[in-house]
Structure formats: structure tokens, C-alpha cells
């Protein structure tokens, strides 16, 4: 993590592994957020007064360690286990001890952006979010799936859509550790059903965004994501599943035999043929080509 200063956040590092010291950092931009994957030798990373002064911008950082690590502030020390999450504020002095081989994801979050999802984010700072709790686990898994170490690989959904889902899951994870930091998670089954129906109706639109559906059902994007998340659903997952169902119906209908597999994927809303194939394999256990051959009556 030695090069993290120049590319992500200013810190001062020290390590006993002087000879064989190594670090790894990969960063992916998701609209207003930056997601970093970090790993390397055992080290201590200090956010000092000098580092704070050298920073051109300040922000929150959501850190998820994939092994045990320690976060220290002048008045306290936080022991975190694999999968735990913690929100830190770059405006204050703190340090972290990373054992050798421990990897982590770090989401850099603008202050104003997080305030739109979590009403009082300061109450969440340096509070351990249990990685085994329902919302904490979902949030940690979701961030890990973004795989910034594969930044050259295109993502199936827009950056804004993926960032908004982080905001929704973080607002719900906040209720598990600091209820005052976030509005309580409530379920709205009727609204949720309307949102799901609207996604299914419009899933074939290639550029469909959460904002489009939010406007259709008369709610804000933030409310849309929170309503879905409260039911353990995500906009992105619903959209991809709905497109897969549309594609399967076309693959099983002889009337669409004149269309190539790529054309069917495009008509269902998939812009990338390889992603279309991966989704079908994961959801149905068969590639698009196999689904066409296995349809009833063939």
C-alpha cells in the first residue's frame, strides 16, 4: 500500500519488511465514488497533521478489511475482523495496522454525496459495522464484487447505478450500528411491487436508469434504492434478471430464430454479448446457444 499517497489518500507508512516490501493498489472510478483494492506487506499507515495539510480534498472512506486489522485514533483503538466495515473521516488524525497479506477495499466518498444517503454520517464514523450482520455482509459483498483490480473490464451497469446502490446499502448498514445516523429501514410492499413491475416493463431499454423508474413511480432515486434494499433487492439485479427472462422467452420462441444470439441480447437490453452469455449461464445454467437448442419441441 506504499503508493496509496499519490493515487488515493495521503498517508505516511512504515514497515519492518524493508527488503521485501511490496504493495498493490488498483482504483476504479464509479461516478462520484472511487473504489480501491489494496494489499501488500505488513505496515502501519498514519494519517498525520502533515498528510491532512497536503491533501487537496477531504472525504469519507469506507474501509473493508479481508483479514484482521487495527484502526487507531488518539483516544481509542478499534479491532476489526475479516469482513468488518468502518467509515473514517480523512480530516482527522488516525492510523491503521495492516498485517502481511491482508487485503482491503476502500471506497472514497464525498461528504455531500454521503449526506444525501445517511442523514448524520458523522455519527457513523469509526463505528465498527459487523461484516456478519445482514446489511453489513451485503454491503461488503457488493463492494468486493466491483473488483477494481480489474478496472479494464467493463461493468454491466452504469457507474451512477452502482454508486447509488452503495449509498442505499450503507444507509441500511448504518441502522445496525448507529440508528441515529440513518432513518430506520421500513418496508413498503406496494411501492416495491410497483417498482419491480416498472423495471420488468421497461427492462429492454438499453439506457434504463434508476432515475427513469423513480420518476415513473413518483419517488426519489434514494427512496427507490432504499425500498428495494429493505426487501433484500437491488435495482441492478432486478434489471439484469428481467432482461435475462426476456431473452429466454425469445430464445425459446421459434418466431425469433431469424435473429442472431447477439441481436436477441440487444433486444432484451444487453449491450455486451459476453455479459449476456455470462448472465444466462449463471441464471439458467446454460448459454444462450444451449437454451435455444434445449427449448421444448426441439
GROMACS .gro file of C-alpha atoms in nm:
model
  298
    1UNK     CA    1   0.000   0.000   0.000
    2UNK     CA    2   0.304   0.224  -0.016
    3UNK     CA    3   0.191   0.420  -0.323
    4UNK     CA    4  -0.152   0.498  -0.182
    5UNK     CA    5  -0.046   0.858  -0.102
    6UNK     CA    6  -0.015   0.975  -0.459
    7UNK     CA    7  -0.315   0.793  -0.602
    8UNK     CA    8  -0.582   0.782  -0.335
    9UNK     CA    9  -0.513   0.941   0.005
   10UNK     CA   10  -0.207   1.097   0.169
   11UNK     CA   11  -0.068   0.873   0.445
   12UNK     CA   12   0.275   0.814   0.599
   13UNK     CA   13   0.372   0.447   0.609
   14UNK     CA   14   0.630   0.242   0.794
   15UNK     CA   15   0.713  -0.128   0.774
   16UNK     CA   16   0.959  -0.377   0.920
   17UNK     CA   17   0.965  -0.559   0.586
   18UNK     CA   18   1.218  -0.319   0.435
   19UNK     CA   19   1.395  -0.559   0.198
   20UNK     CA   20   1.096  -0.745   0.061
   21UNK     CA   21   0.838  -0.469   0.098
   22UNK     CA   22   0.571  -0.468  -0.170
   23UNK     CA   23   0.231  -0.312  -0.219
   24UNK     CA   24  -0.063  -0.332  -0.455
   25UNK     CA   25  -0.324  -0.071  -0.537
   26UNK     CA   26  -0.596  -0.068  -0.802
   27UNK     CA   27  -0.853   0.210  -0.829
   28UNK     CA   28  -1.183   0.223  -1.014
   29UNK     CA   29  -1.398   0.534  -1.054
   30UNK     CA   30  -1.772   0.490  -1.005
   31UNK     CA   31  -1.925   0.829  -1.074
   32UNK     CA   32  -1.872   1.032  -0.757
   33UNK     CA   33  -1.701   0.742  -0.577
   34UNK     CA   34  -1.356   0.588  -0.606
   35UNK     CA   35  -1.315   0.222  -0.514
   36UNK     CA   36  -0.966   0.096  -0.431
   37UNK     CA   37  -0.833  -0.255  -0.378
   38UNK     CA   38  -0.524  -0.260  -0.154
   39UNK     CA   39  -0.282  -0.526  -0.036
   40UNK     CA   40   0.084  -0.590   0.040
   41UNK     CA   41   0.340  -0.625   0.316
   42UNK     CA   42   0.278  -0.569   0.684
   43UNK     CA   43   0.278  -0.196   0.758
   44UNK     CA   44   0.144   0.091   0.964
   45UNK     CA   45  -0.028   0.373   0.778
   46UNK     CA   46  -0.051   0.708   0.959
   47UNK     CA   47  -0.282   0.993   0.865
   48UNK     CA   48  -0.083   1.276   1.023
   49UNK     CA   49  -0.138   1.651   1.050
   50UNK     CA   50   0.110   1.694   0.767
   51UNK     CA   51  -0.074   1.442   0.548
   52UNK     CA   52  -0.402   1.621   0.615
   53UNK     CA   53  -0.247   1.956   0.519
   54UNK     CA   54  -0.107   1.811   0.195
   55UNK     CA   55  -0.445   1.676   0.083
   56UNK     CA   56  -0.622   1.867  -0.191
   57UNK     CA   57  -0.958   1.729  -0.087
   58UNK     CA   58  -1.113   1.562   0.217
   59UNK     CA   59  -1.364   1.280   0.218
   60UNK     CA   60  -1.509   0.983   0.397
   61UNK     CA   61  -1.353   0.641   0.339
   62UNK     CA   62  -1.545   0.317   0.381
   63UNK     CA   63  -1.283   0.050   0.455
   64UNK     CA   64  -1.347  -0.324   0.440
   65UNK     CA   65  -1.060  -0.547   0.550
   66UNK     CA   66  -1.042  -0.908   0.435
   67UNK     CA   67  -0.841  -1.009   0.741
   68UNK     CA   68  -0.788  -0.879   1.096
   69UNK     CA   69  -0.652  -0.524   1.124
   70UNK     CA   70  -0.645  -0.234   1.371
   71UNK     CA   71  -0.760   0.126   1.344
   72UNK     CA   72  -0.627   0.375   1.598
   73UNK     CA   73  -0.732   0.727   1.688
   74UNK     CA   74  -0.578   0.943   1.964
   75UNK     CA   75  -0.846   0.834   2.212
   76UNK     CA   76  -0.931   0.479   2.103
   77UNK     CA   77  -0.835   0.164   1.916
   78UNK     CA   78  -1.072  -0.042   1.706
   79UNK     CA   79  -1.004  -0.411   1.640
   80UNK     CA   80  -1.164  -0.534   1.318
   81UNK     CA   81  -1.202  -0.885   1.185
   82UNK     CA   82  -1.232  -1.009   0.828
   83UNK     CA   83  -1.537  -0.860   0.656
   84UNK     CA   84  -1.596  -0.582   0.910
   85UNK     CA   85  -1.654  -0.233   0.775
   86UNK     CA   86  -1.566   0.107   0.917
   87UNK     CA   87  -1.622   0.463   0.798
   88UNK     CA   88  -1.334   0.705   0.856
   89UNK     CA   89  -1.307   1.081   0.809
   90UNK     CA   90  -0.988   1.198   0.635
   91UNK     CA   91  -0.995   1.532   0.820
   92UNK     CA   92  -0.872   1.373   1.143
   93UNK     CA   93  -0.553   1.204   1.262
   94UNK     CA   94  -0.563   0.824   1.271
   95UNK     CA   95  -0.355   0.520   1.188
   96UNK     CA   96  -0.407   0.164   1.075
   97UNK     CA   97  -0.200  -0.151   1.120
   98UNK     CA   98  -0.218  -0.395   0.832
   99UNK     CA   99  -0.066  -0.743   0.880
  100UNK     CA  100   0.115  -0.906   0.593
  101UNK     CA  101  -0.116  -1.044   0.327
  102UNK     CA  102  -0.422  -0.858   0.449
  103UNK     CA  103  -0.615  -0.708   0.160
  104UNK     CA  104  -0.886  -0.443   0.176
  105UNK     CA  105  -1.136  -0.242  -0.026
  106UNK     CA  106  -1.156   0.131   0.034
  107UNK     CA  107  -1.442   0.341  -0.103
  108UNK     CA  108  -1.367   0.714  -0.117
  109UNK     CA  109  -1.692   0.905  -0.063
  110UNK     CA  110  -1.752   1.283  -0.094
  111UNK     CA  111  -1.907   1.440   0.216
  112UNK     CA  112  -2.202   1.592   0.031
  113UNK     CA  113  -2.281   1.269  -0.151
  114UNK     CA  114  -2.297   1.057   0.164
  115UNK     CA  115  -2.511   1.316   0.343
  116UNK     CA  116  -2.780   1.252   0.080
  117UNK     CA  117  -2.794   0.885   0.184
  118UNK     CA  118  -2.710   0.895   0.557
  119UNK     CA  119  -2.863   1.198   0.736
  120UNK     CA  120  -2.594   1.216   1.008
  121UNK     CA  121  -2.286   1.031   0.875
  122UNK     CA  122  -2.059   1.175   1.147
  123UNK     CA  123  -2.235   0.950   1.399
  124UNK     CA  124  -2.122   0.651   1.194
  125UNK     CA  125  -1.751   0.746   1.180
  126UNK     CA  126  -1.518   0.492   1.346
  127UNK     CA  127  -1.810   0.269   1.444
  128UNK     CA  128  -1.748  -0.099   1.366
  129UNK     CA  129  -2.001  -0.235   1.118
  130UNK     CA  130  -2.030  -0.609   1.167
  131UNK     CA  131  -1.945  -0.789   0.845
  132UNK     CA  132  -2.161  -1.083   0.950
  133UNK     CA  133  -2.475  -0.872   1.012
  134UNK     CA  134  -2.733  -0.885   0.728
  135UNK     CA  135  -2.678  -0.537   0.579
  136UNK     CA  136  -2.308  -0.521   0.662
  137UNK     CA  137  -2.249  -0.851   0.487
  138UNK     CA  138  -2.445  -0.743   0.178
  139UNK     CA  139  -2.256  -0.414   0.157
  140UNK     CA  140  -1.916  -0.582   0.194
  141UNK     CA  141  -2.001  -0.842  -0.070
  142UNK     CA  142  -2.133  -0.580  -0.308
  143UNK     CA  143  -1.820  -0.364  -0.286
  144UNK     CA  144  -1.595  -0.669  -0.330
  145UNK     CA  145  -1.782  -0.768  -0.647
  146UNK     CA  146  -1.686  -0.439  -0.810
  147UNK     CA  147  -1.329  -0.575  -0.835
  148UNK     CA  148  -1.135  -0.252  -0.903
  149UNK     CA  149  -0.823  -0.464  -0.960
  150UNK     CA  150  -0.993  -0.550  -1.291
  151UNK     CA  151  -1.056  -0.188  -1.382
  152UNK     CA  152  -1.013  -0.254  -1.754
  153UNK     CA  153  -1.310  -0.494  -1.751
  154UNK     CA  154  -1.639  -0.319  -1.837
  155UNK     CA  155  -1.917  -0.327  -1.579
  156UNK     CA  156  -2.268  -0.439  -1.682
  157UNK     CA  157  -2.442  -0.137  -1.524
  158UNK     CA  158  -2.375   0.236  -1.525
  159UNK     CA  159  -2.132   0.385  -1.272
  160UNK     CA  160  -2.408   0.600  -1.124
  161UNK     CA  161  -2.633   0.299  -1.070
  162UNK     CA  162  -2.355   0.106  -0.894
  163UNK     CA  163  -2.264   0.407  -0.678
  164UNK     CA  164  -2.626   0.463  -0.577
  165UNK     CA  165  -2.652   0.103  -0.462
  166UNK     CA  166  -2.352   0.154  -0.234
  167UNK     CA  167  -2.530   0.453  -0.084
  168UNK     CA  168  -2.850   0.257  -0.027
  169UNK     CA  169  -2.675  -0.040   0.134
  170UNK     CA  170  -2.459   0.187   0.351
  171UNK     CA  171  -2.766   0.370   0.479
  172UNK     CA  172  -2.917   0.036   0.580
  173UNK     CA  173  -2.594  -0.097   0.732
  174UNK     CA  174  -2.585   0.221   0.941
  175UNK     CA  175  -2.908   0.118   1.116
  176UNK     CA  176  -2.730  -0.193   1.250
  177UNK     CA  177  -2.465   0.004   1.434
  178UNK     CA  178  -2.577   0.366   1.477
  179UNK     CA  179  -2.954   0.401   1.438
  180UNK     CA  180  -2.936   0.776   1.491
  181UNK     CA  181  -2.716   0.808   1.183
  182UNK     CA  182  -2.984   0.683   0.948
  183UNK     CA  183  -3.358   0.668   0.913
  184UNK     CA  184  -3.495   0.327   1.016
  185UNK     CA  185  -3.532   0.071   0.739
  186UNK     CA  186  -3.902   0.034   0.659
  187UNK     CA  187  -4.071  -0.191   0.410
  188UNK     CA  188  -4.323  -0.064   0.156
  189UNK     CA  189  -4.456  -0.375  -0.021
  190UNK     CA  190  -4.697  -0.191  -0.251
  191UNK     CA  191  -4.435   0.059  -0.366
  192UNK     CA  192  -4.180  -0.217  -0.402
  193UNK     CA  193  -4.419  -0.411  -0.625
  194UNK     CA  194  -4.478  -0.104  -0.843
  195UNK     CA  195  -4.104  -0.054  -0.883
  196UNK     CA  196  -4.045  -0.418  -0.973
  197UNK     CA  197  -4.329  -0.413  -1.227
  198UNK     CA  198  -4.195  -0.093  -1.388
  199UNK     CA  199  -3.846  -0.245  -1.419
  200UNK     CA  200  -3.988  -0.555  -1.586
  201UNK     CA  201  -4.195  -0.346  -1.826
  202UNK     CA  202  -3.902  -0.128  -1.936
  203UNK     CA  203  -3.604  -0.362  -1.892
  204UNK     CA  204  -3.541  -0.385  -2.267
  205UNK     CA  205  -3.447  -0.016  -2.281
  206UNK     CA  206  -3.063  -0.029  -2.306
  207UNK     CA  207  -3.007   0.302  -2.126
  208UNK     CA  208  -3.264   0.247  -1.849
  209UNK     CA  209  -3.153   0.403  -1.519
  210UNK     CA  210  -3.294   0.402  -1.167
  211UNK     CA  211  -3.388   0.769  -1.218
  212UNK     CA  212  -3.622   0.671  -1.503
  213UNK     CA  213  -3.810   0.424  -1.286
  214UNK     CA  214  -3.812   0.660  -0.985
  215UNK     CA  215  -3.978   0.929  -1.194
  216UNK     CA  216  -4.231   0.681  -1.329
  217UNK     CA  217  -4.346   0.569  -0.982
  218UNK     CA  218  -4.315   0.918  -0.831
  219UNK     CA  219  -4.031   0.881  -0.579
  220UNK     CA  220  -3.671   0.997  -0.546
  221UNK     CA  221  -3.381   0.775  -0.655
  222UNK     CA  222  -3.272   0.750  -0.292
  223UNK     CA  223  -3.618   0.626  -0.188
  224UNK     CA  224  -3.626   0.377  -0.475
  225UNK     CA  225  -3.297   0.218  -0.370
  226UNK     CA  226  -3.390   0.214  -0.002
  227UNK     CA  227  -3.727   0.050  -0.070
  228UNK     CA  228  -3.564  -0.221  -0.278
  229UNK     CA  229  -3.276  -0.274  -0.037
  230UNK     CA  230  -3.518  -0.310   0.256
  231UNK     CA  231  -3.657  -0.610   0.069
  232UNK     CA  232  -3.307  -0.750   0.002
  233UNK     CA  233  -3.336  -0.642  -0.363
  234UNK     CA  234  -3.120  -0.422  -0.583
  235UNK     CA  235  -3.213  -0.225  -0.892
  236UNK     CA  236  -2.922  -0.369  -1.087
  237UNK     CA  237  -3.003  -0.730  -1.003
  238UNK     CA  238  -3.372  -0.685  -1.086
  239UNK     CA  239  -3.286  -0.519  -1.416
  240UNK     CA  240  -3.041  -0.789  -1.523
  241UNK     CA  241  -3.275  -1.071  -1.419
  242UNK     CA  242  -3.566  -0.912  -1.606
  243UNK     CA  243  -3.354  -0.879  -1.921
  244UNK     CA  244  -3.246  -1.243  -1.888
  245UNK     CA  245  -3.610  -1.354  -1.863
  246UNK     CA  246  -3.699  -1.156  -2.177
  247UNK     CA  247  -3.405  -1.308  -2.365
  248UNK     CA  248  -3.500  -1.659  -2.257
  249UNK     CA  249  -3.855  -1.616  -2.385
  250UNK     CA  250  -3.719  -1.508  -2.723
  251UNK     CA  251  -3.469  -1.796  -2.734
  252UNK     CA  252  -3.747  -2.045  -2.666
  253UNK     CA  253  -3.983  -1.897  -2.928
  254UNK     CA  254  -3.938  -2.027  -3.288
  255UNK     CA  255  -4.051  -1.688  -3.419
  256UNK     CA  256  -3.716  -1.539  -3.317
  257UNK     CA  257  -3.497  -1.799  -3.491
  258UNK     CA  258  -3.413  -1.547  -3.762
  259UNK     CA  259  -3.232  -1.334  -3.502
  260UNK     CA  260  -2.873  -1.400  -3.401
  261UNK     CA  261  -2.787  -1.453  -3.035
  262UNK     CA  262  -2.628  -1.107  -3.027
  263UNK     CA  263  -2.943  -0.948  -3.167
  264UNK     CA  264  -3.158  -1.123  -2.907
  265UNK     CA  265  -2.931  -0.998  -2.632
  266UNK     CA  266  -2.955  -0.644  -2.765
  267UNK     CA  267  -3.335  -0.660  -2.792
  268UNK     CA  268  -3.350  -0.779  -2.431
  269UNK     CA  269  -3.143  -0.479  -2.322
  270UNK     CA  270  -2.791  -0.627  -2.301
  271UNK     CA  271  -2.529  -0.408  -2.464
  272UNK     CA  272  -2.246  -0.661  -2.431
  273UNK     CA  273  -2.270  -1.010  -2.582
  274UNK     CA  274  -2.024  -1.169  -2.340
  275UNK     CA  275  -2.213  -1.030  -2.041
  276UNK     CA  276  -2.539  -1.164  -2.191
  277UNK     CA  277  -2.383  -1.510  -2.214
  278UNK     CA  278  -2.248  -1.497  -1.857
  279UNK     CA  279  -2.585  -1.389  -1.718
  280UNK     CA  280  -2.769  -1.672  -1.894
  281UNK     CA  281  -2.517  -1.928  -1.772
  282UNK     CA  282  -2.543  -1.804  -1.414
  283UNK     CA  283  -2.923  -1.768  -1.408
  284UNK     CA  284  -3.032  -2.067  -1.618
  285UNK     CA  285  -2.730  -2.298  -1.617
  286UNK     CA  286  -2.695  -2.275  -1.996
  287UNK     CA  287  -2.551  -2.038  -2.254
  288UNK     CA  288  -2.792  -1.858  -2.492
  289UNK     CA  289  -2.700  -2.105  -2.767
  290UNK     CA  290  -2.777  -2.403  -2.542
  291UNK     CA  291  -3.107  -2.251  -2.430
  292UNK     CA  292  -3.216  -2.221  -2.794
  293UNK     CA  293  -3.127  -2.585  -2.861
  294UNK     CA  294  -3.294  -2.712  -2.544
  295UNK     CA  295  -3.627  -2.536  -2.592
  296UNK     CA  296  -3.942  -2.752  -2.580
  297UNK     CA  297  -4.019  -2.925  -2.907
  298UNK     CA  298  -3.666  -2.923  -3.049
   0.00000   0.00000   0.00000
